[in-house]
Amino acid sequence: MTSPDEAAVRAALSTVVDPELRRPIDELGMLAGVAVDAGRVTVRVLLTIAGCPLRSTIEGDVRAALRDVPGVAEIDVVLEVMTPEQRQELRERLRPGRGIPFSRPESLTKVFAVASGKGGVGKSSVTVNLACELAARGLRVGIVDADVHGFSVPALLGIAHGPTQVDDMILPPVAHDVKAISIGMFVTRNQPVAWRGPMLHRALEQFLTDVYFGDLDVLFLDLPPGTGDVAISVSQLLPNANLLVVTTPQAAAADVAERAGSVSAQTGQRVAGVIENMSGMTLPDGTILEVFGSGGGQRVAERLSQALDTPVPLLGRVPLDVALREGGDAGEPIVLSAPESPSAVALKRIADQLASAPRGLAGRSLGMTPR
């Protein structure tokens, strides 16, 4: 039997990506050693912590990468744990400086803060589906569940395990190629979180500072309803965030949603658009049942355009759809589980507009020196 070439073995291992950090294990210093003995290959991999929840995934990915390398007959994967010094080196490699990376002038991440005037309008479902749709297109996407009291993002994404903590750095779980963090990942069962303003601000700041998302194309923040402490904190911590206002067609909901968007006049943020959720539902006979009325989204967009003296578009209307609710309950976003459904089609059209929205260059370094 021909002995495998070590260079070919290492080339195959360079394709193995850490499932949490989403970077190759050799690039992260996790590939501790490779030994080739005839047809037997032994690979030593360093885990960030002893109780790494995805150790079996890493081992399986290593075996899968080596399976097709010519000459490999037997694979041994030895999982070890990083020393404190190795973890420190990893943290410095991933996060060379403290602070919020998404608020830095050189950041190219699009930040969308999804807001609503009142609860129960489906803001979290819209957030999760838009994130999953953009991730399915190959973008690097993250979600911060900033609704500390009413967290729901973990369930909507089907995340059942918590984040991995590497000393003072938190690695967020990944579901449907979306990285997400939520206070719901730190509480037991359905324990309520009874926090006041300063603690809410500190929790949000820690999510944005200590959680390692890596280089993201898009970051969503699922805000609590209203214009309270968290909305103000977001404007302070991420002044470059664009607001997405979610409302239902109902007039009462539209009136309250207008306030959620109007707060941008005080915070200096930009309203990227309005999304009308729970719009008319198409019945089997083709007729449309407008359970919550009609026109609320358009009214909010027009009023905000007038109040802010700048065009605020209605990005789309997402119809009432039983499949959308079922997907949320199952942790399977409808844009992935039923992409041809009416609500998924509407959400995809909204994602089109968010994906094509240009990044502002105001205040950003262009890497050029005038001569």
Short mmCIF file of C-alpha atoms in Angstrom, two decimals, residues 77 83 110 135 184 200 204-205 307 345 351:
data_model
loop_
_atom_site.label_atom_id
_atom_site.label_comp_id
_atom_site.label_asym_id
_atom_site.label_seq_id
_atom_site.Cartn_x
_atom_site.Cartn_y
_atom_site.Cartn_z
CA VAL A 77 -7.97 11.62 15.94
CA THR A 83 -3.20 25.26 27.73
CA LYS A 110 -24.20 46.22 8.01
CA ALA A 135 -26.85 33.34 5.43
CA GLY A 184 -31.91 32.79 27.01
CA LEU A 200 -29.80 45.69 30.48
CA LEU A 204 -26.02 44.32 25.64
CA GLU A 205 -22.54 45.83 25.90
CA ALA A 307 -41.44 63.19 10.34
CA VAL A 345 -41.34 34.66 -0.80
CA ALA A 351 -33.78 40.24 2.10
#
